[in-house]
Coordinates of N, CA and C and ligand atoms in Angstrom, one line a residue:
M1 N -15.1 2.6 -10.1 CA -14.9 3.6 -9.5 C -13.1 3.4 -10.5
Q2 N -12.4 4.6 -10.6 CA -11.5 4.9 -11.4 C -10.7 5.3 -10.4
V3 N -9.4 4.8 -10.2 CA -8.2 5.3 -10.1 C -7.3 5.2 -10.2
L4 N -6.9 6.6 -10.0 CA -5.6 7.3 -10.3 C -4.0 7.1 -9.7
V5 N -3.3 5.7 -11.1 CA -2.3 5.8 -9.9 C -1.2 6.7 -10.4
I6 N -0.5 6.9 -9.2 CA 0.5 7.6 -9.8 C 2.2 6.6 -9.1
G7 N 3.5 6.5 -10.2 CA 4.4 5.6 -9.8 C 3.9 4.3 -10.2
S8 N 3.0 4.6 -11.5 CA 2.4 3.6 -11.9 C 3.9 2.1 -12.7
T9 N 4.9 3.1 -13.1 CA 5.5 1.9 -13.9 C 6.3 0.9 -13.1
K10 N 6.6 0.5 -12.2 CA 7.0 -0.2 -11.1 C 7.3 -0.3 -9.6
G11 N 7.7 -1.1 -9.0 CA 7.7 -1.0 -7.7 C 6.2 -1.2 -7.2
T12 N 5.9 -1.0 -6.0 CA 4.3 -0.3 -5.5 C 3.5 -0.1 -6.6
G13 N 3.5 0.7 -7.1 CA 3.2 1.6 -7.8 C 2.5 0.4 -8.9
N14 N 3.5 0.2 -9.0 CA 2.3 -1.1 -10.9 C 2.3 -2.2 -10.3
A15 N 2.6 -2.7 -8.8 CA 1.9 -3.8 -8.3 C 1.0 -3.8 -7.5
L16 N 0.3 -2.3 -7.5 CA -0.8 -2.0 -7.2 C -2.1 -1.6 -8.2
V17 N -1.5 -1.3 -9.9 CA -1.9 -1.6 -10.9 C -2.2 -3.0 -11.2
R18 N -1.9 -4.0 -10.9 CA -1.9 -5.0 -11.3 C -3.2 -5.9 -9.8
Q19 N -3.0 -5.4 -9.4 CA -4.2 -5.8 -8.0 C -5.7 -5.4 -8.2
L20 N -5.7 -4.3 -8.1 CA -6.6 -2.7 -8.5 C -7.1 -3.7 -10.2
L21 N -6.1 -3.9 -11.1 CA -7.2 -4.6 -12.1 C -7.3 -6.1 -12.0
A22 N -7.0 -6.7 -11.2 CA -7.2 -8.1 -10.7 C -8.8 -8.1 -10.2
D23 N -8.8 -7.0 -9.0 CA -10.2 -6.4 -8.3 C -11.2 -6.1 -9.1
E24 N -10.5 -5.2 -10.9 CA -11.7 -5.3 -11.4 C -12.1 -3.7 -11.1
V25 N -11.0 -2.8 -10.6 CA -10.9 -1.5 -10.5 C -10.2 -1.3 -11.9
A26 N -10.9 -0.1 -12.6 CA -10.7 1.0 -13.8 C -9.0 1.3 -13.0
V27 N -8.5 1.1 -13.7 CA -7.1 2.0 -13.6 C -6.6 3.1 -14.2
R28 N -6.4 4.2 -14.1 CA -5.9 5.4 -15.1 C -4.3 5.3 -14.3
A29 N -3.0 4.6 -15.4 CA -1.9 5.4 -15.1 C -1.5 6.0 -15.3
M30 N -0.6 6.6 -14.7 CA 0.3 7.8 -14.9 C 1.8 7.4 -15.4
V31 N 1.9 8.0 -16.4 CA 3.5 7.8 -17.0 C 4.0 9.1 -17.3
R32 N 5.1 9.5 -16.3 CA 6.2 10.1 -17.6 C 6.0 10.1 -19.3
D33 N 6.5 8.7 -19.4 CA 7.6 8.9 -20.9 C 6.5 7.7 -21.5
P34 N 5.9 8.6 -22.7 CA 5.2 7.9 -23.6 C 5.3 6.5 -23.6
A35 N 6.4 5.9 -23.7 CA 6.7 4.7 -24.5 C 6.9 3.5 -23.1
Q36 N 6.2 4.1 -22.1 CA 5.7 3.4 -21.0 C 4.4 2.9 -20.8
A37 N 3.8 3.4 -22.0 CA 2.3 3.4 -22.2 C 1.6 1.4 -22.5
A38 N 2.6 0.9 -23.2 CA 2.3 -0.2 -23.6 C 2.1 -0.9 -22.6
A39 N 3.2 -0.9 -21.7 CA 3.0 -2.2 -20.9 C 1.8 -2.3 -20.2
L40 N 1.6 -1.1 -19.5 CA 0.3 -0.7 -18.7 C -1.2 -1.0 -19.7
E41 N -1.0 -0.2 -20.4 CA -2.2 -0.9 -21.4 C -2.0 -2.2 -21.7
E42 N -1.5 -3.1 -21.6 CA -1.6 -4.6 -21.9 C -1.4 -5.5 -21.1
L43 N -2.1 -4.2 -20.0 CA -2.1 -5.2 -18.4 C -3.9 -4.6 -18.7
G44 N -4.0 -3.8 -19.2 CA -5.8 -3.4 -18.7 C -5.8 -2.0 -18.1
A45 N -5.0 -1.1 -18.6 CA -5.1 0.6 -17.8 C -5.1 1.3 -18.6
S46 N -6.1 2.1 -18.2 CA -6.1 3.5 -19.5 C -4.6 4.3 -18.6
V47 N -3.8 4.8 -20.2 CA -2.9 5.8 -19.5 C -2.7 7.2 -19.7
V48 N -2.0 7.5 -18.6 CA -2.2 9.7 -19.0 C -1.1 10.0 -18.9
V49 N -0.2 10.3 -20.0 CA 1.1 11.1 -19.3 C 1.2 12.3 -18.5
G50 N 2.3 12.0 -17.5 CA 2.6 13.4 -16.7 C 4.0 13.1 -15.9
D51 N 3.8 14.6 -15.5 CA 5.4 14.5 -14.7 C 5.5 15.5 -13.7
L52 N 5.8 14.7 -12.5 CA 5.4 15.1 -11.1 C 6.8 16.8 -11.3
E53 N 7.7 17.0 -12.0 CA 8.2 17.7 -12.4 C 7.4 18.8 -13.3
G54 N 7.0 18.3 -13.8 CA 6.7 19.3 -15.2 C 4.9 19.3 -15.5
D55 N 4.7 18.7 -16.3 CA 3.0 19.4 -16.7 C 2.4 17.7 -16.1
L56 N 1.5 18.4 -15.6 CA 0.2 17.7 -14.9 C -1.0 18.2 -15.0
D57 N -1.4 18.6 -16.1 CA -2.4 19.3 -16.8 C -3.6 18.1 -16.7
G58 N -4.9 17.9 -16.1 CA -5.3 17.7 -16.4 C -5.5 15.7 -15.6
V59 N -4.7 15.6 -15.3 CA -4.3 13.9 -15.1 C -5.1 13.7 -13.9
V60 N -5.7 14.3 -13.0 CA -6.3 13.8 -12.3 C -8.0 13.7 -12.5
D61 N -8.4 14.4 -13.5 CA -9.5 15.2 -13.8 C -11.1 13.7 -14.5
G62 N -11.5 13.8 -13.5 CA -12.4 12.6 -14.1 C -12.4 11.4 -13.2
V63 N -11.2 11.3 -12.6 CA -11.3 9.9 -11.6 C -12.0 10.5 -10.2
D64 N -11.6 8.8 -9.6 CA -12.8 8.8 -8.5 C -11.6 8.9 -7.0
A65 N -10.7 8.7 -7.3 CA -9.8 8.7 -6.5 C -7.8 8.4 -6.8
V66 N -7.3 9.2 -6.3 CA -5.8 9.1 -6.2 C -5.0 7.9 -5.5
A67 N -3.9 7.3 -6.1 CA -3.2 6.5 -4.9 C -1.3 7.0 -5.2
F68 N -1.0 7.8 -4.3 CA 0.2 8.3 -5.6 C 1.2 7.5 -4.6
C69 N 2.2 7.1 -5.5 CA 2.9 5.6 -4.5 C 4.6 6.2 -5.3
A70 N 4.6 7.0 -6.4 CA 6.1 7.7 -6.9 C 6.5 8.3 -5.7
G71 N 8.1 8.4 -7.0 CA 9.5 9.0 -5.7 C 10.2 8.8 -6.3
S72 N 11.1 9.7 -6.1 CA 12.8 9.8 -7.2 C 13.6 8.6 -6.9
G73 N 13.3 8.3 -5.8 CA 14.3 6.6 -5.8 C 15.4 6.8 -4.3
S74 N 16.0 5.8 -4.1 CA 17.1 6.3 -2.7 C 18.4 6.9 -3.3
K75 N 18.2 6.6 -4.2 CA 20.1 7.5 -5.3 C 20.1 9.1 -5.4
T76 N 18.6 9.2 -4.9 CA 18.8 11.1 -5.3 C 19.1 11.5 -4.4
G77 N 19.5 12.8 -4.5 CA 20.2 13.7 -2.4 C 18.6 14.3 -2.7
P78 N 18.8 15.4 -1.3 CA 17.5 16.4 -1.1 C 16.7 16.9 -2.3
D79 N 17.7 17.3 -3.0 CA 16.8 18.1 -4.2 C 16.0 17.7 -4.8
A80 N 16.2 16.5 -5.4 CA 14.9 15.8 -6.3 C 14.2 15.2 -5.1
T81 N 14.2 15.1 -3.7 CA 13.0 14.5 -2.9 C 12.3 15.6 -2.9
L82 N 13.2 16.8 -2.6 CA 11.4 18.1 -3.0 C 11.1 18.6 -3.9
R83 N 11.7 18.2 -5.0 CA 11.3 18.5 -6.5 C 9.7 17.3 -6.5
V84 N 10.4 16.4 -6.4 CA 9.3 15.4 -6.8 C 8.1 14.4 -5.9
D85 N 9.1 14.1 -4.2 CA 8.5 13.7 -3.1 C 7.4 14.4 -3.0
L86 N 7.7 15.9 -2.3 CA 7.2 16.5 -1.9 C 6.5 17.6 -2.3
H87 N 7.3 18.3 -3.4 CA 6.4 19.5 -4.1 C 5.5 18.5 -5.2
G88 N 6.1 17.4 -6.1 CA 5.5 16.5 -6.7 C 3.5 16.2 -6.3
A89 N 3.7 15.9 -4.7 CA 3.1 15.1 -4.5 C 1.8 16.3 -4.1
V90 N 2.5 17.9 -3.7 CA 1.3 18.5 -3.6 C 0.6 19.3 -4.2
R91 N 1.2 19.2 -5.3 CA 0.8 19.7 -6.7 C -0.3 19.1 -7.6
I92 N -0.1 17.5 -7.0 CA -1.4 16.3 -7.1 C -2.3 16.5 -6.3
I93 N -1.8 16.8 -4.9 CA -2.8 17.0 -3.8 C -3.8 18.2 -4.3
D94 N -2.8 19.6 -4.3 CA -3.8 20.6 -4.9 C -4.7 20.3 -6.7
A95 N -4.6 20.0 -7.4 CA -4.9 19.1 -8.4 C -6.2 18.4 -8.5
C96 N -6.0 17.9 -7.2 CA -7.2 16.8 -6.6 C -8.1 17.7 -5.9
R97 N -8.3 19.0 -5.1 CA -9.1 19.6 -4.4 C -9.6 20.7 -5.8
A98 N -8.9 21.3 -6.7 CA -9.6 21.7 -7.6 C -10.7 21.0 -8.8
A99 N -10.2 19.9 -8.9 CA -11.4 18.7 -9.8 C -12.3 18.2 -8.4
G100 N -11.8 18.5 -7.5 CA -13.2 17.7 -6.8 C -13.3 15.9 -6.8
V101 N -11.5 16.1 -6.8 CA -11.4 14.6 -6.4 C -11.0 14.4 -5.0
D102 N -12.1 13.8 -4.4 CA -11.9 13.2 -3.0 C -11.2 12.3 -2.1
R103 N -10.6 11.7 -3.1 CA -10.3 10.6 -2.0 C -8.6 10.0 -2.5
F104 N -8.4 9.8 -1.8 CA -6.2 9.9 -1.3 C -5.6 8.6 -0.5
V105 N -5.1 8.0 -1.4 CA -4.2 7.0 -0.4 C -3.1 7.1 -0.9
M106 N -2.1 7.6 0.0 CA -0.4 8.2 0.2 C 0.4 7.2 0.6
L107 N 1.2 6.0 0.3 CA 2.5 5.6 0.3 C 3.5 6.5 0.5
S108 N 3.6 6.1 2.1 CA 4.3 7.3 3.2 C 5.7 6.4 3.5
S109 N 5.9 6.3 4.6 CA 7.1 5.5 4.4 C 7.2 6.0 6.5
M110 N 7.6 4.6 7.1 CA 7.7 4.5 8.6 C 8.9 5.3 8.9
A111 N 8.1 6.0 10.2 CA 8.8 6.9 10.6 C 8.5 8.9 10.2
A112 N 7.7 8.5 9.3 CA 7.4 9.5 8.2 C 6.5 10.9 10.2
D113 N 6.3 9.7 11.1 CA 5.2 10.8 11.7 C 6.9 11.6 12.7
D114 N 7.9 10.7 13.0 CA 9.3 11.5 13.7 C 10.4 11.1 12.9
P115 N 10.8 12.5 11.6 CA 12.1 12.0 11.3 C 13.3 11.3 12.0
L116 N 13.0 11.7 13.4 CA 14.7 11.6 14.1 C 14.3 10.4 14.4
R117 N 13.2 9.4 13.9 CA 13.7 8.0 14.3 C 14.5 7.4 13.3
G118 N 14.1 8.2 12.1 CA 15.7 7.6 10.7 C 17.0 7.4 11.1
N119 N 17.9 7.0 10.3 CA 19.2 7.4 10.4 C 19.4 8.4 9.8
E120 N 20.1 9.4 9.2 CA 21.1 10.3 9.1 C 20.8 10.4 7.6
R121 N 20.9 9.5 7.3 CA 20.9 9.3 5.7 C 19.4 9.8 5.0
I122 N 18.5 9.3 5.6 CA 17.3 9.1 5.2 C 16.8 10.3 5.9
R123 N 16.8 11.6 6.5 CA 16.7 12.1 7.6 C 15.1 13.3 6.4
H124 N 16.4 13.7 5.2 CA 15.9 14.6 4.7 C 15.1 14.2 3.5
Y125 N 14.6 12.8 3.8 CA 13.3 11.8 2.5 C 12.3 12.2 3.8
L126 N 12.4 11.2 4.6 CA 11.5 11.7 6.1 C 10.9 12.8 6.6
A127 N 11.4 13.8 6.1 CA 10.9 15.1 6.4 C 10.2 15.8 5.8
A128 N 10.6 15.0 4.2 CA 9.7 15.7 3.1 C 8.7 14.8 4.0
M129 N 9.1 13.3 3.9 CA 7.2 12.7 4.0 C 6.7 13.2 5.6
H130 N 7.4 13.4 6.2 CA 6.2 14.4 7.0 C 5.5 15.6 6.2
A131 N 6.1 16.2 6.1 CA 5.9 17.1 5.4 C 4.4 16.9 4.8
R132 N 4.7 15.9 3.9 CA 3.4 15.5 2.6 C 2.3 15.3 3.7
D133 N 2.5 13.8 4.4 CA 1.6 13.8 5.6 C 1.1 14.2 5.6
R134 N 1.4 15.2 6.4 CA 0.3 16.3 7.3 C -0.1 17.5 6.0
I135 N 0.6 17.9 5.0 CA -0.3 18.5 4.2 C -1.4 17.9 3.6
L136 N -1.3 16.4 3.3 CA -2.1 15.7 3.2 C -3.3 15.7 4.5
A137 N -3.4 15.3 5.4 CA -3.8 15.0 6.4 C -5.0 16.0 6.5
T138 N -4.5 17.2 6.6 CA -4.6 18.8 6.4 C -5.8 19.2 5.0
S139 N -5.4 18.4 4.3 CA -5.8 19.5 2.7 C -7.4 19.1 2.7
G140 N -8.1 18.8 3.6 CA -9.7 18.5 3.2 C -10.2 17.2 2.4
L141 N -9.4 16.9 2.1 CA -9.5 15.5 1.0 C -9.5 14.3 2.3
A142 N -10.2 12.8 1.7 CA -10.2 12.2 2.6 C -9.2 11.0 2.3
A143 N -8.3 11.3 2.8 CA -7.3 10.3 2.9 C -6.7 9.4 4.2
T144 N -6.0 8.2 3.4 CA -5.7 7.2 4.1 C -4.4 7.9 3.8
I145 N -3.0 7.0 5.0 CA -2.2 7.2 4.8 C -1.1 6.2 5.3
V146 N -0.3 5.4 4.4 CA -0.3 3.8 4.5 C 2.1 4.2 4.7
R147 N 2.2 3.5 5.9 CA 3.8 4.1 6.2 C 4.6 2.7 6.5
P148 N 4.6 1.6 5.3 CA 5.1 0.3 5.4 C 6.8 0.9 5.9
G149 N 7.7 -0.3 6.5 CA 8.9 -0.1 6.3 C 9.8 -0.4 4.9
G150 N 10.9 -1.3 5.5 CA 11.8 -1.7 3.9 C 11.0 -2.6 3.3
L151 N 10.7 -1.8 1.7 CA 10.1 -2.6 0.6 C 11.4 -3.7 0.0
T152 N 10.7 -5.1 -0.1 CA 11.5 -5.5 -0.7 C 10.5 -6.8 -2.3
H153 N 11.1 -7.3 -2.8 CA 10.3 -7.9 -4.2 C 10.4 -9.2 -4.5
E154 N 10.5 -9.8 -2.6 CA 9.8 -10.8 -2.4 C 8.4 -11.1 -3.2
P155 N 7.7 -12.2 -3.0 CA 6.6 -12.3 -3.2 C 5.1 -12.3 -2.2
G156 N 4.4 -11.3 -2.4 CA 3.7 -11.4 -1.0 C 3.1 -12.1 -0.3
T157 N 2.8 -12.4 1.0 CA 2.8 -13.3 1.8 C 0.9 -12.9 2.3
G158 N 0.4 -11.7 2.1 CA -1.1 -11.5 2.4 C -1.3 -11.6 3.7
R159 N -0.1 -11.8 4.2 CA -0.1 -11.3 5.9 C 1.3 -10.1 6.4
V160 N 0.5 -9.4 7.3 CA 1.4 -8.4 7.8 C 1.2 -8.0 9.1
Q161 N 1.7 -6.6 9.2 CA 1.7 -6.1 10.8 C 1.3 -4.7 10.9
V162 N 0.3 -3.9 11.4 CA 0.1 -2.6 11.6 C 0.6 -2.0 12.5
G163 N 0.9 -0.5 12.5 CA 0.8 -0.1 14.3 C 0.3 0.9 13.5
I164 N -1.1 1.5 14.5 CA -1.8 2.4 14.8 C -1.7 3.4 15.9
P165 N -0.8 4.7 15.7 CA -0.5 5.4 14.6 C 1.2 5.0 14.1
R166 N 1.9 3.9 15.0 CA 3.1 3.3 14.8 C 3.9 1.8 15.4
L167 N 4.7 1.4 15.0 CA 5.2 0.5 15.5 C 6.3 0.1 16.1
E168 N 6.1 -0.4 17.2 CA 7.4 0.2 18.5 C 8.9 -1.3 18.0
T169 N 8.8 -1.5 15.7 CA 10.0 -2.6 15.6 C 10.0 -2.0 14.6
R170 N 11.5 -2.5 13.7 CA 11.3 -2.0 12.5 C 11.4 -3.5 11.5
G171 N 10.8 -3.8 10.3 CA 11.0 -4.1 9.7 C 10.6 -4.6 8.1
T172 N 10.4 -5.5 7.5 CA 10.2 -5.1 6.4 C 9.0 -5.7 5.6
I173 N 8.5 -5.5 4.5 CA 7.5 -5.7 3.4 C 6.9 -6.3 1.9
P174 N 7.2 -7.2 1.5 CA 7.0 -7.3 0.1 C 6.3 -6.0 -0.3
R175 N 6.7 -5.4 -1.5 CA 5.7 -4.8 -2.5 C 5.0 -4.8 -2.6
E176 N 4.6 -6.5 -2.6 CA 3.0 -7.1 -3.2 C 1.8 -6.7 -1.8
D177 N 2.3 -6.7 -1.0 CA 1.6 -7.0 0.4 C 1.2 -5.7 0.5
V178 N 1.8 -4.5 0.1 CA 1.9 -3.4 0.2 C 0.6 -2.4 -1.1
A179 N 1.1 -3.4 -1.7 CA 0.0 -3.2 -2.6 C -1.6 -3.1 -2.4
A180 N -1.8 -4.4 -1.8 CA -3.2 -5.3 -1.0 C -4.0 -4.6 -0.1
V181 N -2.4 -4.0 0.7 CA -2.9 -3.0 1.6 C -3.7 -1.7 0.9
L182 N -3.2 -1.3 0.5 CA -3.0 0.4 -0.6 C -4.7 -0.2 -1.4
A183 N -4.5 -1.1 -2.5 CA -5.8 -1.9 -2.9 C -6.7 -1.9 -1.4
R184 N -6.8 -2.3 -0.9 CA -7.9 -2.8 -0.3 C -8.3 -1.8 1.0
C185 N -7.5 -0.7 1.3 CA -7.9 1.1 1.5 C -8.7 2.0 0.9
L186 N -8.4 1.3 -1.0 CA -8.9 2.3 -1.7 C -10.6 2.0 -1.6
A187 N -11.0 0.8 -1.4 CA -12.3 0.0 -1.1 C -13.1 0.2 0.0
D188 N -12.2 0.4 0.8 CA -13.2 0.7 2.5 C -13.2 2.5 2.5
D189 N -14.3 2.9 2.5 CA -13.7 4.4 3.2 C -13.9 4.3 4.1
A190 N -14.0 3.4 5.3 CA -14.1 3.3 6.8 C -12.3 3.9 6.8
T191 N -11.4 3.6 5.9 CA -9.9 3.8 6.4 C -9.7 5.3 6.5
V192 N -10.5 6.0 5.8 CA -10.4 7.5 5.4 C -10.4 8.1 7.0
G193 N -9.2 8.8 7.0 CA -8.3 9.2 8.3 C -7.6 8.4 9.2
A194 N -7.2 7.3 8.3 CA -6.2 6.2 9.3 C -5.2 6.8 8.3
T195 N -3.7 6.9 9.6 CA -2.5 6.3 9.1 C -1.9 5.5 10.6
F196 N -1.8 4.5 9.6 CA -0.2 3.6 10.1 C 0.4 3.0 9.3
E197 N 1.6 2.3 10.6 CA 2.5 1.9 9.8 C 2.4 0.3 9.7
L198 N 3.2 -0.3 8.8 CA 2.6 -1.6 8.1 C 4.4 -2.3 7.6
I199 N 4.2 -3.5 8.7 CA 5.6 -4.7 7.6 C 4.7 -5.9 7.8
S200 N 5.9 -7.0 7.3 CA 5.4 -8.1 7.4 C 4.4 -9.0 8.6
G201 N 4.0 -9.2 9.1 CA 3.6 -10.7 9.9 C 2.7 -11.0 10.0
D202 N 1.8 -11.9 10.9 CA 0.8 -13.1 10.6 C 0.1 -12.6 10.8
T203 N -0.8 -11.3 10.6 CA -2.5 -11.0 10.4 C -2.8 -10.7 8.7
P204 N -3.7 -12.1 8.9 CA -3.8 -11.4 6.7 C -4.7 -10.1 6.8
I205 N -4.3 -9.7 5.6 CA -4.5 -7.9 5.0 C -6.3 -7.8 5.9
D206 N -7.3 -8.5 5.6 CA -8.2 -8.2 5.8 C -8.3 -8.3 7.9
D207 N -7.8 -8.5 8.3 CA -8.2 -8.5 10.0 C -7.0 -6.9 9.7
A208 N -5.9 -7.5 9.5 CA -5.6 -5.3 9.8 C -6.0 -5.2 9.2
I209 N -7.1 -4.7 8.0 CA -7.6 -3.0 7.9 C -9.0 -3.3 8.8
A210 N -9.5 -4.1 9.0 CA -10.6 -3.9 10.7 C -9.8 -3.6 11.5
E211 N -8.1 -3.8 12.3 CA -7.8 -3.2 13.2 C -7.7 -2.0 12.9
V212 N -7.1 -1.4 11.9 CA -7.0 0.1 11.7 C -8.0 0.5 11.7
V213 N -9.1 0.1 11.5 CA -10.5 1.1 11.1 C -10.9 1.7 13.0
A214 N -11.2 -0.1 13.3 CA -11.3 -0.1 14.9 C -10.6 1.0 15.4
A215 N -9.1 1.0 15.4 CA -8.4 2.0 15.7 C -8.2 3.8 15.6
S216 N -8.7 3.8 14.2 CA -8.8 5.1 13.7 C -10.5 5.7 14.1
G217 N -11.3 5.3 13.9 CA -12.8 5.3 13.6 C -13.3 6.2 15.3
Ligands
LIG1 N1 12.3 1.6 -1.0 C1 11.7 1.4 0.5 O1 11.8 0.5 1.3 C2 10.4 2.3 1.2 C3 10.4 2.0 1.9 C4 9.0 3.1 2.7 C5 8.4 3.5 1.7 N2 9.3 3.7 0.3 C6 8.2 4.8 -0.4 O2 7.9 3.8 -1.3 C7 7.9 4.8 -2.5 C8 7.8 3.7 -4.1 O3 8.9 3.0 -3.9 P1 8.8 1.7 -4.7 O4 10.6 1.2 -4.5 O5 7.8 0.6 -4.7 O6 9.0 2.5 -5.8 P2 10.5 2.9 -7.3 O7 10.6 1.4 -7.5 O8 11.4 3.6 -6.2 O9 9.0 3.3 -8.1 C9 9.1 5.5 -8.4 C10 7.9 5.8 -9.1 O10 8.0 7.0 -9.0 C11 8.0 6.9 -10.3 N3 8.2 8.5 -10.7 C12 9.7 8.9 -10.1 N4 10.0 10.5 -10.8 C13 8.9 10.7 -11.3 C14 7.7 12.2 -11.5 N5 9.0 13.3 -11.7 N6 6.5 12.3 -12.6 C15 6.2 10.6 -12.4 N7 6.6 9.7 -11.9 C16 7.8 9.7 -11.0 C17 8.7 6.4 -11.7 O11 8.5 6.8 -12.6 P3 9.8 6.5 -13.9 O12 9.7 5.2 -14.3 O13 9.1 7.2 -14.9 O14 11.1 6.4 -13.3 C18 7.9 5.2 -11.2 O15 7.2 5.0 -11.7 C19 8.9 5.5 -2.1 O16 9.1 6.7 -3.7 C20 9.0 5.6 -1.2 O17 8.6 6.9 -1.1 C21 10.2 3.4 0.1

């Protein structure tokens, strides 16, 4: 299997690249700037240049699955959220359908089910996530949607809590643990169709995925 990781240069996407390679899954890492290629190639990934606001020609061609982990970041306003997080993702979903790439794992956000759950400062972002997740879920692709709480740079613990489809409590989670969950979803087609929230917890990741599969089946 070869997975295209979008948002591969930093944060959760970069942790996912490392996790997949450790699991001996081939990775095609998308970068905006060719200068970012060497660091990813050193890890063992192949690299494709693409920009969610620009040229995406051929980036999904020939891969077996896409993991979308990119985003415009918390310091940008609604314009960039629409251009990158929403429209960029929709372009990738469309490209997957055109290229026959069926499997798609989306890094979304807690409260994307109901943007009114979030505080006013991030409502535009949650509204974009809500629309994006809905477009993916109805796209016909074999999708899994993962909605974590606040992301941290702490080392992964391998233990999480899932809410299917939502948690009644807020919380945080290390990016490494989110990446491990995304990799586990990519490896298990029984997670197709599942949408769930995710924070740190006491449950080993494999058991949490089993909960997701049981609840979504
Ligand atoms: N922060 C949180 O607490 C939180 C909570 C829940 C969900 N999330 C979701 O998790 C996502 C990932 O967050 P993160 O902090 O792990 O990642 P991050 O460090 O913000 O990294 C974002 C990635 O997106 C890429 N990117 C940005 N604009 C792009 C474009 N136009 N074309 C292609 N790639 C582009 C960046 O590439 P460059 O290196 O080129 O900039 C980078 O690889 C967020 O976007 C958000 O949707 C975040």
